[in-house]
mmCIF file with all atom_site columns, C-alpha atoms in Angstrom:
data_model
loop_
_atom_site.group_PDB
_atom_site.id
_atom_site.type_symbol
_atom_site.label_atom_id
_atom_site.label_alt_id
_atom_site.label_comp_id
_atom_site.label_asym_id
_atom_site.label_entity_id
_atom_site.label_seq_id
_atom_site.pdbx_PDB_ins_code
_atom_site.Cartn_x
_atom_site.Cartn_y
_atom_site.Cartn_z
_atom_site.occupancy
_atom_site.B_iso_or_equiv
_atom_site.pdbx_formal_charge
_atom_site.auth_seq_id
_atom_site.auth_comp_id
_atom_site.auth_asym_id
_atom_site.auth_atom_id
_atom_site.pdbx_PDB_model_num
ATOM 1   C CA . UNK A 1 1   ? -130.849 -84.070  27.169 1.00 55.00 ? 1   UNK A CA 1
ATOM 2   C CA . UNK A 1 2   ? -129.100 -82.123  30.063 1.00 53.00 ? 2   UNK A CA 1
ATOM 3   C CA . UNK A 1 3   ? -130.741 -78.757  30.123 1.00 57.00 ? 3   UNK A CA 1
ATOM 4   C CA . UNK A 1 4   ? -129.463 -77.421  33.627 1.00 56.00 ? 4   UNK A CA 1
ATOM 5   C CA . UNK A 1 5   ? -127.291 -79.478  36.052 1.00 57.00 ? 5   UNK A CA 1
ATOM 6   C CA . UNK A 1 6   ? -130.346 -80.355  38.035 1.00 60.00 ? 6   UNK A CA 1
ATOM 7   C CA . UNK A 1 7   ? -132.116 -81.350  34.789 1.00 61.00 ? 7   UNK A CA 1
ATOM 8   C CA . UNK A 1 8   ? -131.030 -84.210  32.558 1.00 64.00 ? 8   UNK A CA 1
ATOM 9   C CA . UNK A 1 9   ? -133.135 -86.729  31.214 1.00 69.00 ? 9   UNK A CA 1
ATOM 10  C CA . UNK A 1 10  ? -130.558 -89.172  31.001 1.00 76.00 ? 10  UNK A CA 1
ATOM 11  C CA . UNK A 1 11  ? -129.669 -89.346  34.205 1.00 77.00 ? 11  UNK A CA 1
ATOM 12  C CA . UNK A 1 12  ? -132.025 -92.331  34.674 1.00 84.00 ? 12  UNK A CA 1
ATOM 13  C CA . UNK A 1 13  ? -130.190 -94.918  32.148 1.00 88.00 ? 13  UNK A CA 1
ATOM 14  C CA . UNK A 1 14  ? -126.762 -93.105  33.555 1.00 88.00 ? 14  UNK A CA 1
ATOM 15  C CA . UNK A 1 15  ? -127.269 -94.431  37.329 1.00 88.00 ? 15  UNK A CA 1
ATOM 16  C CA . UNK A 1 16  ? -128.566 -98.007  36.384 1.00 89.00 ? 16  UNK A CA 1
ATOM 17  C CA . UNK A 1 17  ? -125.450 -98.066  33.833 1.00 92.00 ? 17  UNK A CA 1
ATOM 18  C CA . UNK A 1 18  ? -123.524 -96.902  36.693 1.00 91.00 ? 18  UNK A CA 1
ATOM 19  C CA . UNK A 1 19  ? -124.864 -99.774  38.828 1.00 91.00 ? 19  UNK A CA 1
ATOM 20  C CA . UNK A 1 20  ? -124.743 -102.636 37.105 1.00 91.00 ? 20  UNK A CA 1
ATOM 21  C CA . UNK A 1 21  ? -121.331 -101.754 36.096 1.00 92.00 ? 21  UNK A CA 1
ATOM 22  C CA . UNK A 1 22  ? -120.551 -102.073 39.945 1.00 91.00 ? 22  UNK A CA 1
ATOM 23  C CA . UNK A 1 23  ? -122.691 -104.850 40.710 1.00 90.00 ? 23  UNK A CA 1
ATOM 24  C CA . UNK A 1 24  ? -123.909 -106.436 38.151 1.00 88.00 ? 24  UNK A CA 1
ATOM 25  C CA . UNK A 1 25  ? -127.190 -106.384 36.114 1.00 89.00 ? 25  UNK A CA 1
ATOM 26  C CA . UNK A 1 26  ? -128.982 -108.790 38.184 1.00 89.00 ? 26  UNK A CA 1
ATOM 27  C CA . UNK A 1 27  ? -128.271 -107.147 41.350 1.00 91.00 ? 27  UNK A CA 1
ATOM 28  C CA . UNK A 1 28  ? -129.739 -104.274 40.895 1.00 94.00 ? 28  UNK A CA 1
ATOM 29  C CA . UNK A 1 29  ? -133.142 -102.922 40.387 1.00 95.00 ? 29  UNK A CA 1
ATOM 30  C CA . UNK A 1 30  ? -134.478 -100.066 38.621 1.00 94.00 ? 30  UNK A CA 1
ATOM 31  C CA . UNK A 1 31  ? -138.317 -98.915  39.859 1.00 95.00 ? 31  UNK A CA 1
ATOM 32  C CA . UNK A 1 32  ? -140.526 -96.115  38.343 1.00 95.00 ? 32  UNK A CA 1
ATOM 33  C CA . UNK A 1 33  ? -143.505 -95.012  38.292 1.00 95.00 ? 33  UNK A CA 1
ATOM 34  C CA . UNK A 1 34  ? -146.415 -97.090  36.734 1.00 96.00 ? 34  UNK A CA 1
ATOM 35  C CA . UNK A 1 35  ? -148.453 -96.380  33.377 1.00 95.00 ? 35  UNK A CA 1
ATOM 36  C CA . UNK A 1 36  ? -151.749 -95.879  36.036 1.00 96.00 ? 36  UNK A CA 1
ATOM 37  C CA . UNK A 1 37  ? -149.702 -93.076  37.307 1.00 96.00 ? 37  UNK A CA 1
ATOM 38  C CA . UNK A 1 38  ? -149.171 -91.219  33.837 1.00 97.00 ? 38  UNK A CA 1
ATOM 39  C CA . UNK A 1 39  ? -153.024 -92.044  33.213 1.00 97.00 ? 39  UNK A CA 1
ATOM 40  C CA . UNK A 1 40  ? -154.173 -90.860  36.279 1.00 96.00 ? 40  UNK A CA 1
ATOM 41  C CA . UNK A 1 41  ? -152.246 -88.161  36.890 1.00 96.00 ? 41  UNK A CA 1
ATOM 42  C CA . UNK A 1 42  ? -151.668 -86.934  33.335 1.00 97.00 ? 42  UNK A CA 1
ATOM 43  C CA . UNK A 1 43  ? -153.213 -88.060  30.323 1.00 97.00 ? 43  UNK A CA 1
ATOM 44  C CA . UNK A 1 44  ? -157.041 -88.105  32.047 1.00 97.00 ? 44  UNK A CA 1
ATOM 45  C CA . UNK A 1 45  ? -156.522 -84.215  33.380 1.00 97.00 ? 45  UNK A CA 1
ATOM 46  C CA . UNK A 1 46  ? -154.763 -82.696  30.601 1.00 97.00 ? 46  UNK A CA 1
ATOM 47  C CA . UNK A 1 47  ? -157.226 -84.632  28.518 1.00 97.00 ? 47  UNK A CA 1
ATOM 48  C CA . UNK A 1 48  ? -160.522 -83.596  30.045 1.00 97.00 ? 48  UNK A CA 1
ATOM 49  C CA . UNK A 1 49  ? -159.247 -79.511  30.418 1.00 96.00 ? 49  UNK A CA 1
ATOM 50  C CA . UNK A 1 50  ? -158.497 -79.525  26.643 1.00 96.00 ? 50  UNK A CA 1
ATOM 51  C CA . UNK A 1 51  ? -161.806 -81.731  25.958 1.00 96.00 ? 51  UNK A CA 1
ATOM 52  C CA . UNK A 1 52  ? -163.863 -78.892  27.933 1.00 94.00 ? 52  UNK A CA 1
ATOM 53  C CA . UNK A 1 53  ? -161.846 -75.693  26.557 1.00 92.00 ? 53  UNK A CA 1
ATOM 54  C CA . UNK A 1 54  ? -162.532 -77.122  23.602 1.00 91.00 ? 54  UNK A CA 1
ATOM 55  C CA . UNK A 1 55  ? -165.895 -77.105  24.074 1.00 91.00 ? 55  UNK A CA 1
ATOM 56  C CA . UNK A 1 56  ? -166.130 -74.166  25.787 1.00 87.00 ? 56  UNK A CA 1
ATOM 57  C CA . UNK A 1 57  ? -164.229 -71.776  22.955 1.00 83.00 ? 57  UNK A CA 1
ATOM 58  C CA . UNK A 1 58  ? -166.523 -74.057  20.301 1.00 84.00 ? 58  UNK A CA 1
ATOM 59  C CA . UNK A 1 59  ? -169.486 -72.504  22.338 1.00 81.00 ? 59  UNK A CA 1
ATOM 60  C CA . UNK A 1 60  ? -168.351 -69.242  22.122 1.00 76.00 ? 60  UNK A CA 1
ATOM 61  C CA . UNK A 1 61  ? -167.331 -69.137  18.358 1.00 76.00 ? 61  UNK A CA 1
ATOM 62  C CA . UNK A 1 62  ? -170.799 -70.864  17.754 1.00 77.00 ? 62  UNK A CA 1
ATOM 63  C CA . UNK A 1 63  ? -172.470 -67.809  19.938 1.00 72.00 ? 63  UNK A CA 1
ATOM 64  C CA . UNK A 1 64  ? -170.672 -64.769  18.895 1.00 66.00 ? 64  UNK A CA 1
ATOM 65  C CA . UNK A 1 65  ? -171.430 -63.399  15.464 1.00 60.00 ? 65  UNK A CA 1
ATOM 66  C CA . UNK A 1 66  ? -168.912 -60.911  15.530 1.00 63.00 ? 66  UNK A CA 1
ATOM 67  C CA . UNK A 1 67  ? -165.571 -62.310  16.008 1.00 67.00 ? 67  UNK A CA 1
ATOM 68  C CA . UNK A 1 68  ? -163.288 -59.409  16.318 1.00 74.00 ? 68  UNK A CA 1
ATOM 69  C CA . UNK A 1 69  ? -160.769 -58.202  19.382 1.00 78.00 ? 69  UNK A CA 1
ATOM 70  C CA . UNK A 1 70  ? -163.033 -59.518  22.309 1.00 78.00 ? 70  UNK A CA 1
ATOM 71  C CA . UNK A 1 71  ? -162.987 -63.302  20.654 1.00 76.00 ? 71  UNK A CA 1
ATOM 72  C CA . UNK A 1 72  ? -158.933 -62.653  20.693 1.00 80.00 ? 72  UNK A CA 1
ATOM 73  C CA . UNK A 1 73  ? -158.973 -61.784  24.632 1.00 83.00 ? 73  UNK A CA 1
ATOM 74  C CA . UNK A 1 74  ? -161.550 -64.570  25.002 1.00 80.00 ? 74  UNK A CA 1
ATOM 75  C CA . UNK A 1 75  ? -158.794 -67.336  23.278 1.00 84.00 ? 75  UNK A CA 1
ATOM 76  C CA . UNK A 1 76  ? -156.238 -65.327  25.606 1.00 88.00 ? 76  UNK A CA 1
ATOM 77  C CA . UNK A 1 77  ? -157.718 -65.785  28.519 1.00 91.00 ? 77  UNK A CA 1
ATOM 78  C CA . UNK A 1 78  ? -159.118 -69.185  28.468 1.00 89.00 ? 78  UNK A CA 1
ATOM 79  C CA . UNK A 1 79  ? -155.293 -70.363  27.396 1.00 90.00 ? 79  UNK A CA 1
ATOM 80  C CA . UNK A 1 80  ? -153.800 -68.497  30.641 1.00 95.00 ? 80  UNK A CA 1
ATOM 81  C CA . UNK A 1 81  ? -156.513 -70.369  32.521 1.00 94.00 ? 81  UNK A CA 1
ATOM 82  C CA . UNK A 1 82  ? -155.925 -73.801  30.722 1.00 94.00 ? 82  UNK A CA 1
ATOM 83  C CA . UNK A 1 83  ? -152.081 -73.683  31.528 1.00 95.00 ? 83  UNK A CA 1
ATOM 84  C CA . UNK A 1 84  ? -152.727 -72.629  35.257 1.00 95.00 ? 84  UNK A CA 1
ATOM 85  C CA . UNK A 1 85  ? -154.933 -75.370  35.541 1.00 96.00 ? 85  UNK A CA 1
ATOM 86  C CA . UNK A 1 86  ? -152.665 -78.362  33.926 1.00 95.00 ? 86  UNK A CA 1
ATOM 87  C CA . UNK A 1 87  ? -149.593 -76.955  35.834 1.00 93.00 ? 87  UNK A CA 1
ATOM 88  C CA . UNK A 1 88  ? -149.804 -79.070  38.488 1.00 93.00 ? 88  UNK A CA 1
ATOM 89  C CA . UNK A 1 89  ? -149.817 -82.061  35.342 1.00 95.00 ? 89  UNK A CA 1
ATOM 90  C CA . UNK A 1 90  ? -146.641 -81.278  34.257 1.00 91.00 ? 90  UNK A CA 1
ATOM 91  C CA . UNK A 1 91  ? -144.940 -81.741  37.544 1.00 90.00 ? 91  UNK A CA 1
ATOM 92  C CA . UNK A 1 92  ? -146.770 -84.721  37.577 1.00 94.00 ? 92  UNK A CA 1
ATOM 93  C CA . UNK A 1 93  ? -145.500 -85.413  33.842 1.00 93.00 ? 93  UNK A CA 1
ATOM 94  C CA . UNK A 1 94  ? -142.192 -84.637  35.200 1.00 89.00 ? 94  UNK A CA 1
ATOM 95  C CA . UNK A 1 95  ? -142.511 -87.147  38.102 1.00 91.00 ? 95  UNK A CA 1
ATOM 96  C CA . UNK A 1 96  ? -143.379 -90.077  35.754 1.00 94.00 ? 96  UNK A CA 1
ATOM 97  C CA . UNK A 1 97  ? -140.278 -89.579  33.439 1.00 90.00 ? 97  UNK A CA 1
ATOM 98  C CA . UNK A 1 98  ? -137.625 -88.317  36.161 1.00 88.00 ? 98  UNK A CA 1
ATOM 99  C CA . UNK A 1 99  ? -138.278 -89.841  39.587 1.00 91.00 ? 99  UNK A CA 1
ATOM 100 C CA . UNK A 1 100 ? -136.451 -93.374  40.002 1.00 93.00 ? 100 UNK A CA 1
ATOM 101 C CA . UNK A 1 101 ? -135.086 -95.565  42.401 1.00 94.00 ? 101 UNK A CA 1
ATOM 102 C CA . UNK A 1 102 ? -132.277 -97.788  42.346 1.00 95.00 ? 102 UNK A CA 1
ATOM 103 C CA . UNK A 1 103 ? -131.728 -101.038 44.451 1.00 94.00 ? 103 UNK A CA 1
ATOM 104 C CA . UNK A 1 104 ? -128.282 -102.282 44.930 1.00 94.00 ? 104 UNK A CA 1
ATOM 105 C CA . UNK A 1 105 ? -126.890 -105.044 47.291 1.00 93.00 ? 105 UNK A CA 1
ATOM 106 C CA . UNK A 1 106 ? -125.479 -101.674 49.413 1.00 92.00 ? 106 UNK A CA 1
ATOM 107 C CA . UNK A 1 107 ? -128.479 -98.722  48.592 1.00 92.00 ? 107 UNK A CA 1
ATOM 108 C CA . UNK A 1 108 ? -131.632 -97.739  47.992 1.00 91.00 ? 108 UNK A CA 1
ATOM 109 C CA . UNK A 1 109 ? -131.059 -94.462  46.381 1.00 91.00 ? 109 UNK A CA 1
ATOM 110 C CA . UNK A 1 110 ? -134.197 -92.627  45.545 1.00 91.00 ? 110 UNK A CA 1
ATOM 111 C CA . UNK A 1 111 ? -134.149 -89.882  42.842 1.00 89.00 ? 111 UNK A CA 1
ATOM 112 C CA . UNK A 1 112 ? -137.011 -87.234  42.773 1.00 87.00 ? 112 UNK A CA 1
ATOM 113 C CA . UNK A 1 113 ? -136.784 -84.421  40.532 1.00 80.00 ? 113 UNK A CA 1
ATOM 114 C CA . UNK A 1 114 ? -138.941 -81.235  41.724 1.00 76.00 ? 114 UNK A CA 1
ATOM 115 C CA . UNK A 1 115 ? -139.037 -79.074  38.921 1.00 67.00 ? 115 UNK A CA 1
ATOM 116 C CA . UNK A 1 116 ? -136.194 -77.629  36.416 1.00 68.00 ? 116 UNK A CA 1
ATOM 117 C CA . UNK A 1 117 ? -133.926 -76.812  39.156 1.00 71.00 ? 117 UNK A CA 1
ATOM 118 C CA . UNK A 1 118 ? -134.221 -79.281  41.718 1.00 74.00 ? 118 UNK A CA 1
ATOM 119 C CA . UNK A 1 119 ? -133.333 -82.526  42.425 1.00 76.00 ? 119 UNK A CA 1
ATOM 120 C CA . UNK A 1 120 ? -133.173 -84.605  45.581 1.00 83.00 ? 120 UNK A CA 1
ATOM 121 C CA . UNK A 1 121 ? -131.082 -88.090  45.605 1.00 83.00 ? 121 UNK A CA 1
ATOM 122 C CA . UNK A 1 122 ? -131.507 -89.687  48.849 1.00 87.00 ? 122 UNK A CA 1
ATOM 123 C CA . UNK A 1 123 ? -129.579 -92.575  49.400 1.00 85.00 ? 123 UNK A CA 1
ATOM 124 C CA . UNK A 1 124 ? -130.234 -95.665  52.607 1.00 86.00 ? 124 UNK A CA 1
ATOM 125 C CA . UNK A 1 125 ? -128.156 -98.058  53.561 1.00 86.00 ? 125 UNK A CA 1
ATOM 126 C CA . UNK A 1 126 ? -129.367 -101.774 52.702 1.00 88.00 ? 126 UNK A CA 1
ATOM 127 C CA . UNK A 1 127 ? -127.750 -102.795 56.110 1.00 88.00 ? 127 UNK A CA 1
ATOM 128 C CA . UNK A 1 128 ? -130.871 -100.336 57.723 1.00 86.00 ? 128 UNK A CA 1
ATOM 129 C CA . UNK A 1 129 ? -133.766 -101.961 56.237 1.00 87.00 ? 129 UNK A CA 1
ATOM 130 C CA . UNK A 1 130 ? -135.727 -104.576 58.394 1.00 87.00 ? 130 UNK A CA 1
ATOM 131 C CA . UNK A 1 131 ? -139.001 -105.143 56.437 1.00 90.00 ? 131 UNK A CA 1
ATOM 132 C CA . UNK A 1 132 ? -140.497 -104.127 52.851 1.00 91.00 ? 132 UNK A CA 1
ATOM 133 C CA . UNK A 1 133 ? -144.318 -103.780 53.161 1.00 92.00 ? 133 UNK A CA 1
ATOM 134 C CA . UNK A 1 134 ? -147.043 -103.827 50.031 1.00 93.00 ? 134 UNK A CA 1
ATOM 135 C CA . UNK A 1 135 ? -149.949 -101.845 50.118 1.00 94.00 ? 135 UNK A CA 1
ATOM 136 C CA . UNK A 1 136 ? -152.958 -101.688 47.770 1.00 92.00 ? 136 UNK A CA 1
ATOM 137 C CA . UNK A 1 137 ? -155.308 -99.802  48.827 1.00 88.00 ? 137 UNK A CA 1
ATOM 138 C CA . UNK A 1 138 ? -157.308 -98.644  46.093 1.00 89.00 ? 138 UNK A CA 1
ATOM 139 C CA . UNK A 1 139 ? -159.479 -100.256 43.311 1.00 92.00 ? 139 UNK A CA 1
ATOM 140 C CA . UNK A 1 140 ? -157.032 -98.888  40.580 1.00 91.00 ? 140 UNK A CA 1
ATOM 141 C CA . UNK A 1 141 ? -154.013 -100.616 42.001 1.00 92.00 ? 141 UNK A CA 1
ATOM 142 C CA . UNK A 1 142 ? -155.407 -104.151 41.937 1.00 90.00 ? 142 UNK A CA 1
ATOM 143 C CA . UNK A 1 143 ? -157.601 -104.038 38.988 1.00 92.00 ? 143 UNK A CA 1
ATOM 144 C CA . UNK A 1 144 ? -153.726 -102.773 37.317 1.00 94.00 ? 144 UNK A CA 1
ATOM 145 C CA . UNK A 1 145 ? -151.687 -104.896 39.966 1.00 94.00 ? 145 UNK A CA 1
ATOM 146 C CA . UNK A 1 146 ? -150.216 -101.572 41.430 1.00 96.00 ? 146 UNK A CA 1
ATOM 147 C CA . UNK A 1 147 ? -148.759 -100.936 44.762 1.00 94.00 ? 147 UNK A CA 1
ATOM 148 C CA . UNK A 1 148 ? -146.640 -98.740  47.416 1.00 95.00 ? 148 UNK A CA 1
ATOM 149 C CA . UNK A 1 149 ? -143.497 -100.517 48.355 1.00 94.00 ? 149 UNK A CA 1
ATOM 150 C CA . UNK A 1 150 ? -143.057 -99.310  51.618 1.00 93.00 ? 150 UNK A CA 1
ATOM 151 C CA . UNK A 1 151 ? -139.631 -100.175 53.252 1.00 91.00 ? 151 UNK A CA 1
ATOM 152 C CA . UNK A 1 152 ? -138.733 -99.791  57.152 1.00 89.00 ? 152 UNK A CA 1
ATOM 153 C CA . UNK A 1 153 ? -135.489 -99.054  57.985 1.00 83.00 ? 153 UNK A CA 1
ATOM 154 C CA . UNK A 1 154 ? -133.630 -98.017  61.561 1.00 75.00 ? 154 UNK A CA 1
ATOM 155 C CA . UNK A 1 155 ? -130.459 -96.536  62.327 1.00 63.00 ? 155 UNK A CA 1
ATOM 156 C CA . UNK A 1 156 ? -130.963 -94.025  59.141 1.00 54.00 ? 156 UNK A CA 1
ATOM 157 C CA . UNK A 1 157 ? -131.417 -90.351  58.769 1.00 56.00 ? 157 UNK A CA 1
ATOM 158 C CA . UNK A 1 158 ? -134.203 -88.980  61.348 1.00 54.00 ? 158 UNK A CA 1
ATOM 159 C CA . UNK A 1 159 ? -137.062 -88.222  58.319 1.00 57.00 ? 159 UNK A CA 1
ATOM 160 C CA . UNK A 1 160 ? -136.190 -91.447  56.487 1.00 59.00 ? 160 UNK A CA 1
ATOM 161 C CA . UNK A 1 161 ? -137.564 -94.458  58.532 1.00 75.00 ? 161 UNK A CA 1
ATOM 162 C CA . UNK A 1 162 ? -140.192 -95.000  56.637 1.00 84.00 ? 162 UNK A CA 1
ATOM 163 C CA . UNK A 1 163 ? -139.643 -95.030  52.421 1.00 86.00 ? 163 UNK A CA 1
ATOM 164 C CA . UNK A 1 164 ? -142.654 -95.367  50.424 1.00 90.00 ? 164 UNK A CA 1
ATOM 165 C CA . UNK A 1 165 ? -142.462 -96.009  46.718 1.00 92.00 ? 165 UNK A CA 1
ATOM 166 C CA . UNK A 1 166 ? -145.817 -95.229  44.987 1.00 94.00 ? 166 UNK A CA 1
ATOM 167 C CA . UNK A 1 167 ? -147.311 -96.508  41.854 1.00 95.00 ? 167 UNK A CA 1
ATOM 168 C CA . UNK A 1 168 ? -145.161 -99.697  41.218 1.00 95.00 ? 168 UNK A CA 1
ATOM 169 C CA . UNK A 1 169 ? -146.506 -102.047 39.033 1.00 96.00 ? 169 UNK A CA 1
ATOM 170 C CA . UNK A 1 170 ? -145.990 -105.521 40.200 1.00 95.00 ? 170 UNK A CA 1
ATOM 171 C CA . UNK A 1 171 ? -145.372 -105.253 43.732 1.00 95.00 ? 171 UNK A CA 1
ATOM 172 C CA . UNK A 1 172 ? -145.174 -108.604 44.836 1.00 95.00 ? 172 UNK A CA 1
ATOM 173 C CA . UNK A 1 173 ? -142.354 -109.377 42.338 1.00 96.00 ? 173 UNK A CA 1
ATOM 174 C CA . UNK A 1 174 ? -140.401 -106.313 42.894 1.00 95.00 ? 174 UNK A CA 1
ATOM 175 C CA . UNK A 1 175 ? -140.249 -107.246 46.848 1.00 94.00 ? 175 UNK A CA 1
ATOM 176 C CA . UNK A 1 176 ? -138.954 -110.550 45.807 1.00 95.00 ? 176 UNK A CA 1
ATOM 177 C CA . UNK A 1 177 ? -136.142 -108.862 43.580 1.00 95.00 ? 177 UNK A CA 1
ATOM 178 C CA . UNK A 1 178 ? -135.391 -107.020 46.064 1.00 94.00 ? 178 UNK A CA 1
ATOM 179 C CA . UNK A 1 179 ? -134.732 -109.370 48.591 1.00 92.00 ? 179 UNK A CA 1
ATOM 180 C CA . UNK A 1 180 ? -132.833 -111.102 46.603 1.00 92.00 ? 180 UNK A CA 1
ATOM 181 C CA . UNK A 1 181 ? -130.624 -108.087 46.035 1.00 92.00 ? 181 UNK A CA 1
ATOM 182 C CA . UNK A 1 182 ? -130.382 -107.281 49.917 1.00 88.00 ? 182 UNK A CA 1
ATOM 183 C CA . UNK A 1 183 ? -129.235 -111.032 50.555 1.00 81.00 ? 183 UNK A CA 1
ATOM 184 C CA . UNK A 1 184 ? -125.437 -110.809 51.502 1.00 69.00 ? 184 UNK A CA 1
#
């Protein structure tokens, strides 16, 4: 669904069509975002704010005998406050579905959308990458075999020697992919 130019939710299974119709399906790669990032970052939040304004409003229709105008503005309010709070969810929501990266035997091209009407696609030259790191740090990623994919790269843009892809399930076998995809 293409809402704005910057916005279209098929622009994911557009650019991996577009790629393995130049190179191939099994050169090229398409990595996203882990499930452990949509639980983490979005279904536990959003989950425990509606849980406790759930709670919260129960407590307050339990409490108030008379439910006239001020229970209305009490509902109003805690709803303003519940979508200020999960706002920073949805970009997170937003992250999971949109944000991609593509691995072909010429780029890594890394698309991050940043809201309705923004999007960045970065692209780096294969050619420029000398080493692809894994790192697990946390008790999350190895209980759900996460990692960052970290590659370093010379010779590129000023800000971009160092490109870290978080929350990538299977690490180990995506490095292996991908080396097989930078391989001349």
């Amino acid at each position: 669904m293409k809402i704005f130019s910057n916005f279209d939710t098929n622009r994911k299974q557009e650019a991996y069509q577009e790629a393995i119709d130049k190179f191939w399906e099994d050169r090229v790669l398409l990595l996203k975002k882990s499930g452990l990032f949509f639980i983490e970052k979005v279904f536990l939040p959003v989950f425990s704010w509606t849980l406790l304004l759930a709670l919260l409003l129960y407590g307050f229709f339990i409490v108030g005998s008379s439910r006239g105008v001020i229970w209305y503005f009490i509902v109003a309010i805690f709803g303003i406050a519940y979508l200020i709070v999960i706002s920073p969810n949805i970009k997170y929501y937003l992250d999971y579905k949109m944000d991609f990266s593509l691995v072909t035997p010429m780029f890594l091209t890394r698309y991050n959308q940043s809201g309705f009407f923004k999007r960045d696609i970065k692209s780096s030259s294969v050619k420029n990458i000398k080493t692809i790191s894994i790192q697990k740090d946390s008790f999350w990623y190895n209980l759900f075999d996460n990692g960052d994919l970290i590659f370093l790269s010379e010779w590129d843009r000023a800000d971009q020697g160092e490109i870290t892809l978080h929350y990538i399930y299977d690490p180990e076998e995506k490095r292996k992919q991908i080396t097989h995809i930078m391989r001349p």
